[in-house]
Coordinates of C-alpha atoms in Angstrom, one line a residue:
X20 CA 18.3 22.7 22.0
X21 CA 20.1 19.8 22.2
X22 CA 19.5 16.1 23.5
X23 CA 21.4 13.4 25.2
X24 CA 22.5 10.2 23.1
X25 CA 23.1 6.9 23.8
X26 CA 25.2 4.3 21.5
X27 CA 22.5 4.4 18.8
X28 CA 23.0 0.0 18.2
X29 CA 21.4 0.3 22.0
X30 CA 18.7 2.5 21.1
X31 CA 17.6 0.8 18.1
X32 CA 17.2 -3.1 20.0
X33 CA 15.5 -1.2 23.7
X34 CA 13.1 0.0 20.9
X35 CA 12.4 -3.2 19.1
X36 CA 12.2 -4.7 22.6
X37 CA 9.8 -1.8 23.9
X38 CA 6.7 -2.6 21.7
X39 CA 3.9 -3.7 23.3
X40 CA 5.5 -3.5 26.8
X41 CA 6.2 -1.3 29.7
X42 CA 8.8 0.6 30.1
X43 CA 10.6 -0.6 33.2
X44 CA 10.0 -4.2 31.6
X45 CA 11.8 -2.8 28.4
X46 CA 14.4 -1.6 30.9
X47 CA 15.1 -4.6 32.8
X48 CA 15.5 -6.4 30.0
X49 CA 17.4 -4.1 28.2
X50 CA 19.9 -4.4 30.8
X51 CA 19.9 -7.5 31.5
X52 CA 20.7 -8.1 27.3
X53 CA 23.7 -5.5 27.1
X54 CA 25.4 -7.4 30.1
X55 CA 26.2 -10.3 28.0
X56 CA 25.6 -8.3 24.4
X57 CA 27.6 -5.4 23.6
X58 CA 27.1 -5.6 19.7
X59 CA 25.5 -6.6 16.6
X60 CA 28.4 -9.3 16.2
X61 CA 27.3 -11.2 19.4
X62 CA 24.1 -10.7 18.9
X63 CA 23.8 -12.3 15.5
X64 CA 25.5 -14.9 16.7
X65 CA 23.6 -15.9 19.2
X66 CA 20.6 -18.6 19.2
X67 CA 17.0 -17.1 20.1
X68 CA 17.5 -20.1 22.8
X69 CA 20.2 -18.0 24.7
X70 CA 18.8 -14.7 24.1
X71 CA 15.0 -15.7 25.3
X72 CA 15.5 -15.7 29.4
X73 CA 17.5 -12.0 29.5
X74 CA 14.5 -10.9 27.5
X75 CA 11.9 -12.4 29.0
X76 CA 10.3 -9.9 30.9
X77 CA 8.8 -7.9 27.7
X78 CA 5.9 -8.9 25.7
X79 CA 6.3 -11.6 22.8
X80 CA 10.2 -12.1 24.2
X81 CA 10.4 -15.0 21.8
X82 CA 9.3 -13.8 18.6
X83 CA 11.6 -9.7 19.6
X84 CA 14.4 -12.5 20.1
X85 CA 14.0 -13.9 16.6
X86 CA 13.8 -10.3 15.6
X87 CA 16.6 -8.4 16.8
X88 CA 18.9 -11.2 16.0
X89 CA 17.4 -10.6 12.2
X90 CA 18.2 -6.6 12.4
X91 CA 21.4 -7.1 14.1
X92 CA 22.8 -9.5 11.0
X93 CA 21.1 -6.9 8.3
X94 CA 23.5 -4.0 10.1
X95 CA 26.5 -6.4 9.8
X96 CA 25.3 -7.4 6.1
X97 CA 24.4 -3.8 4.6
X98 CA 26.2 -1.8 6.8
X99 CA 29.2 -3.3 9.0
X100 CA 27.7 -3.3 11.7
X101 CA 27.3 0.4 12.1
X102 CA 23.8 1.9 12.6
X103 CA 22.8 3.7 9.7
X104 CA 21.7 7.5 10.5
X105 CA 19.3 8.1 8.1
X106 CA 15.6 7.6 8.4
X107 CA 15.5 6.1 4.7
X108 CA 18.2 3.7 5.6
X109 CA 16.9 2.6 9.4
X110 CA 13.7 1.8 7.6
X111 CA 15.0 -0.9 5.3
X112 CA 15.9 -2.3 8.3
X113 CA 13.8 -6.0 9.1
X114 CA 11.3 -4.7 12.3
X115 CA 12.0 -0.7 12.0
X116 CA 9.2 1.2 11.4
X117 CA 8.6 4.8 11.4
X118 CA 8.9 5.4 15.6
X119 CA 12.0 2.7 16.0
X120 CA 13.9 5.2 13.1
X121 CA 12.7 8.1 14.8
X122 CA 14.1 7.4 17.9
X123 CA 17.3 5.8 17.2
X124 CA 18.2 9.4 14.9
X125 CA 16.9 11.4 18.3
X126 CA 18.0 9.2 21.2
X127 CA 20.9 7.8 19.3
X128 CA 22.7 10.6 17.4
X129 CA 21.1 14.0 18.2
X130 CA 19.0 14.5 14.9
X131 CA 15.8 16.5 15.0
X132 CA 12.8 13.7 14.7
X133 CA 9.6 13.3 16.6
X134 CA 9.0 10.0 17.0
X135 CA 5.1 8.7 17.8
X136 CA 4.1 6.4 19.7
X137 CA 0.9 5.6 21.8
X138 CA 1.4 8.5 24.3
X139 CA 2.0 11.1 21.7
X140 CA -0.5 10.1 19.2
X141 CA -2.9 9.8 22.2
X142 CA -2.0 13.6 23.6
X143 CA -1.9 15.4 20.2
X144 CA -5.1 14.2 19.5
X145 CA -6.6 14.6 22.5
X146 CA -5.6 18.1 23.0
X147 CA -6.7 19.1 19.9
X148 CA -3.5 19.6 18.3
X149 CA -4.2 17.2 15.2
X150 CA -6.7 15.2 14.1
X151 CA -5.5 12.0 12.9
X152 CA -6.1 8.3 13.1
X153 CA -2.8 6.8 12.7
X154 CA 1.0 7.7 14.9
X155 CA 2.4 7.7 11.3
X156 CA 0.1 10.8 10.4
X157 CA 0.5 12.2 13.4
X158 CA 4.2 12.8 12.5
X159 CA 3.8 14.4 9.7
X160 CA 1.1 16.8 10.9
X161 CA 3.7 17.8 13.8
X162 CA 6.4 17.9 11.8
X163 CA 4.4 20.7 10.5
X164 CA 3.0 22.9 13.3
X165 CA 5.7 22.3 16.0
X166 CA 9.0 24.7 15.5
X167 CA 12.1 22.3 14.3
X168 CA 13.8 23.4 17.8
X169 CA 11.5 21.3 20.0
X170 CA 11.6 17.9 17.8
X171 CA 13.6 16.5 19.9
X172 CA 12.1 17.1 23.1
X173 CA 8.2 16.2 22.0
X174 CA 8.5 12.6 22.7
X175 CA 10.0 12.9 25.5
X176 CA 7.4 15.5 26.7
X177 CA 4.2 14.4 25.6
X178 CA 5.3 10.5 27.2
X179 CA 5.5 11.9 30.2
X180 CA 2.3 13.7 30.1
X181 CA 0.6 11.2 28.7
X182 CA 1.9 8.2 31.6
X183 CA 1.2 11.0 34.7
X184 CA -1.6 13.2 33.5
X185 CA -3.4 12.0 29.9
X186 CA -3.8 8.8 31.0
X187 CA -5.4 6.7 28.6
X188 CA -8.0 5.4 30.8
X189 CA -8.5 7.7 33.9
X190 CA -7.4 11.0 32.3
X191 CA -6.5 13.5 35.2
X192 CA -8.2 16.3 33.8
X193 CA -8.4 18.3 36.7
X194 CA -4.5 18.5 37.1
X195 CA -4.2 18.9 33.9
X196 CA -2.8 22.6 32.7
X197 CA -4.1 22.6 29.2
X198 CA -7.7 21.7 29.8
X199 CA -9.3 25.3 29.2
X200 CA -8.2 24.7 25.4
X201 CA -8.0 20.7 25.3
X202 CA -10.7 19.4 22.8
X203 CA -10.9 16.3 24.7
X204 CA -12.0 17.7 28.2
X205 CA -14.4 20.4 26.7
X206 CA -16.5 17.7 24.9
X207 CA -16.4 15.2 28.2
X208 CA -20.2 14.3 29.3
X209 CA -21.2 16.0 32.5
X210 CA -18.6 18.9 32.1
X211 CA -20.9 21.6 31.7
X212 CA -23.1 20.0 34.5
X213 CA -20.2 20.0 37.0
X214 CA -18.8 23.2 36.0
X215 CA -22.4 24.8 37.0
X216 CA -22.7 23.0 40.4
X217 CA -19.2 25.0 41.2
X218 CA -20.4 28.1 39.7
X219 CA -21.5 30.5 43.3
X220 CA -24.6 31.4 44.0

């Protein structure tokens, strides 16, 4: 299986930009950015002054426009200005933690990862899948149990699940296809109680 990339310098700031916020708000001003930003070069340039209102609809715009200014000039110091694509490398990188590299190798340039965030750490756990207490060990145990073919679709997978269905307040475990195995919903309060008011008589 394969997956559809995007320039991988665009992947790697939507990332920074997405922490802590929304998606469509990640999008907006994702777009708005690249409209005047094509590059690490302008982008270094820049003052956080000019780059603050095209980012301001995500969370803690001023300090992520401090911040991708500081990764942008760290790719044109270490590495030209190209995106490096290998996890070792991306992680040197100032504000690139173990999800940012994850998905700049999937989203950017095709490479088998399975990056963690909320929704997936959330999901796996839920369903019974792992049992961990942190995204970053959440990785690893997956990077275990789920088949190297389907890295590159988990995140992509278990977000969506976990924004329409494993909510992470309001579950909608009724339309949910896994719950006759999902460690989460067999150990709800009241579930035994409501499956016997449904049982005929």
């Amino acid at each position: 299986m394969t997956a559809e990339t995007e320039d991988p310098f665009r992947v790697l700031i939507s990332t920074i930009l997405s922490q802590r916020t929304r998606d469509e708000k990640t999008e907006v001003a994702s777009a708005s950015l690249f409209s005047k930003y094509a590059g690490p070069e302008e982008l270094a340039r820049a003052s956080p002054a000019d780059l603050e209102p095209l980012i301001r609809p995500v969370g803690f715009y001023r300090q992520k426009a401090i911040q991708i200014r500081r990764v942008s000039q760290a790719l044109l110091d270490r590495h030209a200005g190209v995106v490096p694509r290998t996890y070792e490398e991306l992680l040197e990188l100032p504000q690139v933690g173990p999800k940012t590299a994850n998905c700049v190798l999937v989203y950017g340039f095709g490479e088998p990862r399975i990056p963690v965030d909320t929704h997936v750490h959330r999901v796996s756990n839920r369903l019974g899948l792992v049992r961990t207490r942190s995204p970053e060990q959440t990785e690893r145990v997956l990077m275990r149990i789920v088949p190297r073919d389907w890295w590159l679709h988990v995140n992509e997978l278990f977000i969506r699940f976990g924004k329409d269905v494993c909510r992470p307040i309001g579950p909608r475990c009724g339309a949910c296809s896994f719950a006759s195995f999902c460690r989460y919903y067999r150990a709800r309060p009241g579930r035994s109680r409501a499956r016997a008011r449904r049982r005929p008589r």
